[in-house]
């Protein structure tokens, strides 16, 4: 359990200090990766219950477009208020859709999510005069608690804003996974009938997980929108959702740090693939995915877990011999 | 137990974050040292972004080819005031978010001196604010949206071409000259911003120039749908005199190959406002008498004897086996514009290498020569204006594809809004 205590501290130190030593473009990639890790966390949350969503991009878009519209048509600039508003909108959408979707499992769950997200995509595309169609909406620099960040420190401020906003999300999922509801979700994956016999409502468990993951998706969309500065309907397109599932598998969905690790690895992999293989970057991504599935089915985080286990055994054997 | 320990660590984490935030903020406020590099650099590093994968490679690759050819030519001739140009090519595929990240990487990691790029309007709109933030000269070379400089003002961003209103207005004027008694019009355009904006400008211009014209159908197939049997049936029933389409890429081939056998092209006068770039691909299947636009005056047979134009067409053809198409010309205008601006700034500074501000000042209002042997003007709003050509397809035994007949050239002042006037307001202000 030693690792469990030290890990958040080490992570906090590393993430807090990172932009002070890293070049600007890496800080930006890190901001994006941290923002999107919340989305991956949402996917991982559902994966724990044995549910795969190929349409979570719709919550991503719901959050981002709520902020975009509030800025464009409502003239709002305050990041904290906008974030709250966006998360609320995404959670409300998930609460409404969950009434229907939480009744389905397996391929039907995946496809229903995908179908609805494609409807959202089409609406964002067709309402050209409101949403700007494929041209999208520009997200201007927001004020943070009433303060307008300076141009020179903007990236740094956005990085720390993203980091601070991400913390409650990770904490909430941590609490959810260690709560009775979280254990029930794991049990649902193993045997639904038994959970019902124990007197727990499966529908309620899945509904709660769905609403939470929808809200997280919205938060990820908002933070991504703020850091990129421009949002397009592609956020709701099914390949975007597929990419998040890819990243969840890449990082390892069974742990809390997995989504974060996967998200960071993916952003950098993509960026370097662009840099060194401008013509074949998609192939680089595909080959990496194949390698992960074949040789590391538990995701990147299993490397750390394996090392940690080995380290513990080492220490034990050291004590015994010494 | 575990929860309690998590809570303590969460507190520490917050404290650390706050500390890091303060330190980071202070460092950020001090600002990076923006050196005014006046000494001549060893090379001028230009990031060049265009589609190298996906369907839009029909624009991306011909424009990259033009950049490659032109930069090699300039370097052979001594570069810009003795400074050689070094291009860094990047792929535009992957969406606006990826392009924002890529732009930052080009500027902060590759340390390019400037960026030329962007075919998609969404990418242009997303990248422009980042160019301002990073204070990096950025030349948009091909995207068509008029929103970019009509809705915002930028200091570091230029576009060395005219926006989409030029194609639509020229098309309306050309249609009225070849078919003055047009009564009904219809549009078939891809359902996204470019298609919507193009049709809106064309429809507006037609109704203004001939108020008794009726719109009988507005069709919005999906981008890259490829299959248009239902839309063609609708158009055959509606029998419009004129059909407007701003299709590009394989969609043009789809419309031509599916529409021609069913008589669409003999029933109506079809206008393909961006048709020039697909003529070499459609080949002999292209019906005669179709109105073709070139998003400017970019046509390899236009003014073919001009030495600058001839050199470009012959050089490009010898190397890549095809004739240059309009994105190639747009790239030429961007690279030549950068060279002209730097040379103008050097001249003003008495031969010294210009600072970024001097280069930008020189870029505003600059005039320089481009193929097909005319002057390119970048106005004070950082947007270029161009003349436009329109013509009717005709087959000629000398070429394996249709060429343009009955070509008309519209001077820049006739097809671009005056400086500071928004496109739609400009069209609405026309007097019959």
PDB file of C-alpha atoms in Angstrom, chain A residues 115-311:
ATOM      1  CA  UNK A 115     -26.391   6.654 -33.047  1.00  0.00           C
ATOM      2  CA  UNK A 116     -27.357   9.511 -30.747  1.00  0.00           C
ATOM      3  CA  UNK A 117     -23.910  11.081 -30.981  1.00  0.00           C
ATOM      4  CA  UNK A 118     -24.202  11.047 -34.781  1.00  0.00           C
ATOM      5  CA  UNK A 119     -27.558  12.817 -34.469  1.00  0.00           C
ATOM      6  CA  UNK A 120     -25.853  15.451 -32.299  1.00  0.00           C
ATOM      7  CA  UNK A 121     -23.098  15.732 -34.925  1.00  0.00           C
ATOM      8  CA  UNK A 122     -25.632  16.216 -37.704  1.00  0.00           C
ATOM      9  CA  UNK A 123     -27.510  18.867 -35.722  1.00  0.00           C
ATOM     10  CA  UNK A 124     -24.307  20.823 -35.037  1.00  0.00           C
ATOM     11  CA  UNK A 125     -23.536  20.618 -38.756  1.00  0.00           C
ATOM     12  CA  UNK A 126     -26.981  21.555 -40.024  1.00  0.00           C
ATOM     13  CA  UNK A 127     -27.711  24.462 -37.682  1.00  0.00           C
ATOM     14  CA  UNK A 128     -25.195  26.396 -39.677  1.00  0.00           C
ATOM     15  CA  UNK A 129     -26.375  29.861 -38.697  1.00  0.00           C
ATOM     16  CA  UNK A 130     -26.243  29.060 -34.981  1.00  0.00           C
ATOM     17  CA  UNK A 131     -23.250  26.730 -34.658  1.00  0.00           C
ATOM     18  CA  UNK A 132     -21.126  27.920 -37.578  1.00  0.00           C
ATOM     19  CA  UNK A 133     -21.352  24.487 -39.256  1.00  0.00           C
ATOM     20  CA  UNK A 134     -18.008  22.888 -40.060  1.00  0.00           C
ATOM     21  CA  UNK A 135     -16.247  26.213 -39.513  1.00  0.00           C
ATOM     22  CA  UNK A 136     -17.096  25.870 -35.833  1.00  0.00           C
ATOM     23  CA  UNK A 137     -17.049  28.471 -33.087  1.00  0.00           C
ATOM     24  CA  UNK A 138     -14.018  30.315 -31.780  1.00  0.00           C
ATOM     25  CA  UNK A 139     -13.581  30.192 -27.999  1.00  0.00           C
ATOM     26  CA  UNK A 140     -12.011  33.449 -26.883  1.00  0.00           C
ATOM     27  CA  UNK A 141      -9.630  33.648 -23.953  1.00  0.00           C
ATOM     28  CA  UNK A 142     -11.807  33.478 -20.824  1.00  0.00           C
ATOM     29  CA  UNK A 143     -11.317  35.402 -17.603  1.00  0.00           C
ATOM     30  CA  UNK A 144     -10.451  33.234 -14.611  1.00  0.00           C
ATOM     31  CA  UNK A 145     -12.164  34.440 -11.427  1.00  0.00           C
ATOM     32  CA  UNK A 146     -12.489  37.827 -13.062  1.00  0.00           C
ATOM     33  CA  UNK A 147      -8.842  38.112 -14.089  1.00  0.00           C
ATOM     34  CA  UNK A 148      -7.880  38.202 -17.744  1.00  0.00           C
ATOM     35  CA  UNK A 149      -4.648  36.216 -18.256  1.00  0.00           C
ATOM     36  CA  UNK A 150      -1.761  38.029 -19.954  1.00  0.00           C
ATOM     37  CA  UNK A 151      -0.791  36.856 -23.416  1.00  0.00           C
ATOM     38  CA  UNK A 152       2.664  35.740 -22.245  1.00  0.00           C
ATOM     39  CA  UNK A 153       1.424  33.653 -19.332  1.00  0.00           C
ATOM     40  CA  UNK A 154      -1.804  32.487 -20.977  1.00  0.00           C
ATOM     41  CA  UNK A 155      -0.631  28.930 -21.710  1.00  0.00           C
ATOM     42  CA  UNK A 156       0.673  28.472 -18.198  1.00  0.00           C
ATOM     43  CA  UNK A 157      -2.548  29.771 -16.677  1.00  0.00           C
ATOM     44  CA  UNK A 158      -4.621  27.493 -18.913  1.00  0.00           C
ATOM     45  CA  UNK A 159      -2.457  24.536 -17.933  1.00  0.00           C
ATOM     46  CA  UNK A 160      -2.954  25.105 -14.204  1.00  0.00           C
ATOM     47  CA  UNK A 161      -6.639  25.879 -14.707  1.00  0.00           C
ATOM     48  CA  UNK A 162      -7.046  22.556 -16.526  1.00  0.00           C
ATOM     49  CA  UNK A 163      -5.082  20.731 -13.859  1.00  0.00           C
ATOM     50  CA  UNK A 164      -7.112  22.209 -10.998  1.00  0.00           C
ATOM     51  CA  UNK A 165     -10.405  21.468 -12.780  1.00  0.00           C
ATOM     52  CA  UNK A 166      -9.281  17.896 -13.456  1.00  0.00           C
ATOM     53  CA  UNK A 167      -8.546  17.129  -9.802  1.00  0.00           C
ATOM     54  CA  UNK A 168     -12.170  16.957  -8.609  1.00  0.00           C
ATOM     55  CA  UNK A 169     -12.971  14.682 -11.547  1.00  0.00           C
ATOM     56  CA  UNK A 170     -10.280  12.169 -10.633  1.00  0.00           C
ATOM     57  CA  UNK A 171     -11.209  12.431  -6.975  1.00  0.00           C
ATOM     58  CA  UNK A 172     -14.888  11.859  -7.751  1.00  0.00           C
ATOM     59  CA  UNK A 173     -14.112   8.728  -9.757  1.00  0.00           C
ATOM     60  CA  UNK A 174     -11.784   7.498  -7.020  1.00  0.00           C
ATOM     61  CA  UNK A 175     -14.588   7.938  -4.490  1.00  0.00           C
ATOM     62  CA  UNK A 176     -17.097   6.322  -6.825  1.00  0.00           C
ATOM     63  CA  UNK A 177     -14.899   3.256  -7.341  1.00  0.00           C
ATOM     64  CA  UNK A 178     -14.419   2.747  -3.606  1.00  0.00           C
ATOM     65  CA  UNK A 179     -18.108   3.354  -2.799  1.00  0.00           C
ATOM     66  CA  UNK A 180     -20.778   0.640  -2.614  1.00  0.00           C
ATOM     67  CA  UNK A 181     -22.100   1.911  -5.945  1.00  0.00           C
ATOM     68  CA  UNK A 182     -18.688   1.388  -7.538  1.00  0.00           C
ATOM     69  CA  UNK A 183     -18.394  -2.136  -6.191  1.00  0.00           C
ATOM     70  CA  UNK A 184     -21.915  -2.833  -7.413  1.00  0.00           C
ATOM     71  CA  UNK A 185     -20.849  -1.658 -10.900  1.00  0.00           C
ATOM     72  CA  UNK A 186     -18.007  -4.170 -10.891  1.00  0.00           C
ATOM     73  CA  UNK A 187     -20.418  -6.851  -9.742  1.00  0.00           C
ATOM     74  CA  UNK A 188     -22.799  -5.964 -12.586  1.00  0.00           C
ATOM     75  CA  UNK A 189     -20.050  -6.737 -15.041  1.00  0.00           C
ATOM     76  CA  UNK A 190     -19.533 -10.181 -13.496  1.00  0.00           C
ATOM     77  CA  UNK A 191     -23.096 -11.261 -12.881  1.00  0.00           C
ATOM     78  CA  UNK A 192     -26.092  -9.008 -13.219  1.00  0.00           C
ATOM     79  CA  UNK A 193     -28.642 -11.514 -11.937  1.00  0.00           C
ATOM     80  CA  UNK A 194     -26.797 -12.018  -8.688  1.00  0.00           C
ATOM     81  CA  UNK A 195     -26.650  -8.289  -8.079  1.00  0.00           C
ATOM     82  CA  UNK A 196     -30.417  -8.122  -8.445  1.00  0.00           C
ATOM     83  CA  UNK A 197     -30.823 -11.054  -6.057  1.00  0.00           C
ATOM     84  CA  UNK A 198     -28.700  -9.217  -3.497  1.00  0.00           C
ATOM     85  CA  UNK A 199     -31.296  -6.475  -3.562  1.00  0.00           C
ATOM     86  CA  UNK A 200     -29.397  -3.835  -5.544  1.00  0.00           C
ATOM     87  CA  UNK A 201     -31.043  -2.227  -8.544  1.00  0.00           C
ATOM     88  CA  UNK A 202     -28.795  -2.784 -11.576  1.00  0.00           C
ATOM     89  CA  UNK A 203     -30.595  -0.105 -13.548  1.00  0.00           C
ATOM     90  CA  UNK A 204     -29.893   2.478 -10.850  1.00  0.00           C
ATOM     91  CA  UNK A 205     -26.208   1.571 -10.665  1.00  0.00           C
ATOM     92  CA  UNK A 206     -25.725   1.859 -14.398  1.00  0.00           C
ATOM     93  CA  UNK A 207     -27.787   5.047 -14.569  1.00  0.00           C
ATOM     94  CA  UNK A 208     -25.627   6.688 -11.896  1.00  0.00           C
ATOM     95  CA  UNK A 209     -22.434   5.634 -13.650  1.00  0.00           C
ATOM     96  CA  UNK A 210     -23.785   6.914 -16.965  1.00  0.00           C
ATOM     97  CA  UNK A 211     -24.688  10.353 -15.605  1.00  0.00           C
ATOM     98  CA  UNK A 212     -21.304  10.667 -13.895  1.00  0.00           C
ATOM     99  CA  UNK A 213     -19.465   9.668 -17.058  1.00  0.00           C
ATOM    100  CA  UNK A 214     -21.563  12.114 -19.090  1.00  0.00           C
ATOM    101  CA  UNK A 215     -20.676  14.966 -16.729  1.00  0.00           C
ATOM    102  CA  UNK A 216     -16.991  14.010 -16.921  1.00  0.00           C
ATOM    103  CA  UNK A 217     -17.217  13.952 -20.726  1.00  0.00           C
ATOM    104  CA  UNK A 218     -18.670  17.459 -20.640  1.00  0.00           C
ATOM    105  CA  UNK A 219     -15.858  18.708 -18.413  1.00  0.00           C
ATOM    106  CA  UNK A 220     -13.269  17.229 -20.773  1.00  0.00           C
ATOM    107  CA  UNK A 221     -14.927  18.956 -23.726  1.00  0.00           C
ATOM    108  CA  UNK A 222     -14.948  22.323 -21.950  1.00  0.00           C
ATOM    109  CA  UNK A 223     -11.289  22.124 -20.937  1.00  0.00           C
ATOM    110  CA  UNK A 224     -10.271  21.001 -24.424  1.00  0.00           C
ATOM    111  CA  UNK A 225     -12.274  23.848 -25.942  1.00  0.00           C
ATOM    112  CA  UNK A 226     -10.582  26.416 -23.692  1.00  0.00           C
ATOM    113  CA  UNK A 227      -7.087  25.178 -24.486  1.00  0.00           C
ATOM    114  CA  UNK A 228      -7.583  24.771 -28.262  1.00  0.00           C
ATOM    115  CA  UNK A 229      -9.596  27.977 -28.648  1.00  0.00           C
ATOM    116  CA  UNK A 230     -11.827  26.590 -31.400  1.00  0.00           C
ATOM    117  CA  UNK A 231     -14.553  23.934 -31.466  1.00  0.00           C
ATOM    118  CA  UNK A 232     -15.953  22.036 -34.456  1.00  0.00           C
ATOM    119  CA  UNK A 233     -18.769  19.454 -34.867  1.00  0.00           C
ATOM    120  CA  UNK A 234     -16.125  16.722 -35.280  1.00  0.00           C
ATOM    121  CA  UNK A 235     -16.048  16.574 -31.465  1.00  0.00           C
ATOM    122  CA  UNK A 236     -19.285  14.574 -31.643  1.00  0.00           C
ATOM    123  CA  UNK A 237     -18.240  12.421 -34.611  1.00  0.00           C
ATOM    124  CA  UNK A 238     -17.980   8.696 -33.871  1.00  0.00           C
ATOM    125  CA  UNK A 239     -14.256   8.497 -34.697  1.00  0.00           C
ATOM    126  CA  UNK A 240     -13.586  10.979 -31.882  1.00  0.00           C
ATOM    127  CA  UNK A 241     -15.460   8.684 -29.483  1.00  0.00           C
ATOM    128  CA  UNK A 242     -13.576   5.697 -30.900  1.00  0.00           C
ATOM    129  CA  UNK A 243     -10.298   7.478 -30.260  1.00  0.00           C
ATOM    130  CA  UNK A 244     -11.199   7.825 -26.575  1.00  0.00           C
ATOM    131  CA  UNK A 245     -11.901   4.104 -26.315  1.00  0.00           C
ATOM    132  CA  UNK A 246      -8.540   3.514 -28.022  1.00  0.00           C
ATOM    133  CA  UNK A 247      -6.805   5.715 -25.438  1.00  0.00           C
ATOM    134  CA  UNK A 248      -8.608   3.993 -22.542  1.00  0.00           C
ATOM    135  CA  UNK A 249      -7.332   0.633 -23.781  1.00  0.00           C
ATOM    136  CA  UNK A 250      -3.887   2.109 -24.404  1.00  0.00           C
ATOM    137  CA  UNK A 251      -3.530   3.434 -20.859  1.00  0.00           C
ATOM    138  CA  UNK A 252      -5.296   0.633 -19.048  1.00  0.00           C
ATOM    139  CA  UNK A 253      -8.893   1.176 -17.932  1.00  0.00           C
ATOM    140  CA  UNK A 254      -8.630  -0.775 -14.683  1.00  0.00           C
ATOM    141  CA  UNK A 255      -6.818   1.916 -12.680  1.00  0.00           C
ATOM    142  CA  UNK A 256      -7.184   5.598 -11.889  1.00  0.00           C
ATOM    143  CA  UNK A 257      -3.827   6.721 -13.382  1.00  0.00           C
ATOM    144  CA  UNK A 258      -4.317   4.567 -16.493  1.00  0.00           C
ATOM    145  CA  UNK A 259      -6.457   7.100 -18.411  1.00  0.00           C
ATOM    146  CA  UNK A 260      -4.025   9.918 -17.623  1.00  0.00           C
ATOM    147  CA  UNK A 261      -1.019   7.888 -18.724  1.00  0.00           C
ATOM    148  CA  UNK A 262      -2.808   6.709 -21.850  1.00  0.00           C
ATOM    149  CA  UNK A 263      -3.938  10.221 -22.725  1.00  0.00           C
ATOM    150  CA  UNK A 264      -0.436  11.668 -22.383  1.00  0.00           C
ATOM    151  CA  UNK A 265       1.129   8.796 -24.308  1.00  0.00           C
ATOM    152  CA  UNK A 266      -1.426   9.188 -27.096  1.00  0.00           C
ATOM    153  CA  UNK A 267      -0.991  12.956 -27.537  1.00  0.00           C
ATOM    154  CA  UNK A 268       2.781  12.627 -27.748  1.00  0.00           C
ATOM    155  CA  UNK A 269       2.642   9.560 -29.952  1.00  0.00           C
ATOM    156  CA  UNK A 270       0.365  11.445 -32.345  1.00  0.00           C
ATOM    157  CA  UNK A 271       2.551  14.527 -32.323  1.00  0.00           C
ATOM    158  CA  UNK A 272       5.784  12.650 -32.963  1.00  0.00           C
ATOM    159  CA  UNK A 273       4.125  10.497 -35.597  1.00  0.00           C
ATOM    160  CA  UNK A 274       3.218  13.784 -37.342  1.00  0.00           C
ATOM    161  CA  UNK A 275       6.737  15.061 -36.997  1.00  0.00           C
ATOM    162  CA  UNK A 276       8.668  12.036 -38.178  1.00  0.00           C
ATOM    163  CA  UNK A 277       6.125  10.383 -40.475  1.00  0.00           C
ATOM    164  CA  UNK A 278       4.086  13.190 -42.054  1.00  0.00           C
ATOM    165  CA  UNK A 279       2.814  10.789 -44.731  1.00  0.00           C
ATOM    166  CA  UNK A 280       2.240   7.642 -42.643  1.00  0.00           C
ATOM    167  CA  UNK A 281       1.284   8.882 -39.178  1.00  0.00           C
ATOM    168  CA  UNK A 282      -2.052   7.029 -39.166  1.00  0.00           C
ATOM    169  CA  UNK A 283      -0.208   3.750 -39.774  1.00  0.00           C
ATOM    170  CA  UNK A 284       2.130   4.471 -36.850  1.00  0.00           C
ATOM    171  CA  UNK A 285      -0.897   4.825 -34.562  1.00  0.00           C
ATOM    172  CA  UNK A 286      -2.450   1.594 -35.854  1.00  0.00           C
ATOM    173  CA  UNK A 287       0.729  -0.436 -35.402  1.00  0.00           C
ATOM    174  CA  UNK A 288       1.137   0.888 -31.840  1.00  0.00           C
ATOM    175  CA  UNK A 289      -2.437  -0.097 -31.023  1.00  0.00           C
ATOM    176  CA  UNK A 290      -1.871  -3.606 -32.370  1.00  0.00           C
ATOM    177  CA  UNK A 291       1.305  -3.962 -30.343  1.00  0.00           C
ATOM    178  CA  UNK A 292      -0.480  -2.854 -27.160  1.00  0.00           C
ATOM    179  CA  UNK A 293      -3.363  -5.270 -27.637  1.00  0.00           C
ATOM    180  CA  UNK A 294      -1.043  -8.186 -28.463  1.00  0.00           C
ATOM    181  CA  UNK A 295       1.653  -7.687 -25.855  1.00  0.00           C
ATOM    182  CA  UNK A 296       0.096  -5.516 -23.125  1.00  0.00           C
ATOM    183  CA  UNK A 297      -3.630  -6.260 -22.945  1.00  0.00           C
ATOM    184  CA  UNK A 298      -3.842  -4.442 -19.611  1.00  0.00           C
ATOM    185  CA  UNK A 299      -2.539  -1.170 -21.087  1.00  0.00           C
ATOM    186  CA  UNK A 300       0.541   0.957 -20.430  1.00  0.00           C
ATOM    187  CA  UNK A 301      -0.195   1.275 -16.732  1.00  0.00           C
ATOM    188  CA  UNK A 302       0.515  -2.461 -16.298  1.00  0.00           C
ATOM    189  CA  UNK A 303       4.184  -1.672 -16.974  1.00  0.00           C
ATOM    190  CA  UNK A 304       4.296   0.442 -13.824  1.00  0.00           C
ATOM    191  CA  UNK A 305       2.276  -2.060 -11.828  1.00  0.00           C
ATOM    192  CA  UNK A 306       4.577  -4.869 -12.915  1.00  0.00           C
ATOM    193  CA  UNK A 307       7.643  -2.855 -11.963  1.00  0.00           C
ATOM    194  CA  UNK A 308       6.152  -1.908  -8.597  1.00  0.00           C
ATOM    195  CA  UNK A 309       5.322  -5.541  -7.851  1.00  0.00           C
ATOM    196  CA  UNK A 310       8.831  -6.577  -8.765  1.00  0.00           C
ATOM    197  CA  UNK A 311      10.232  -3.799  -6.589  1.00  0.00           C
TER     198      UNK A 311
END
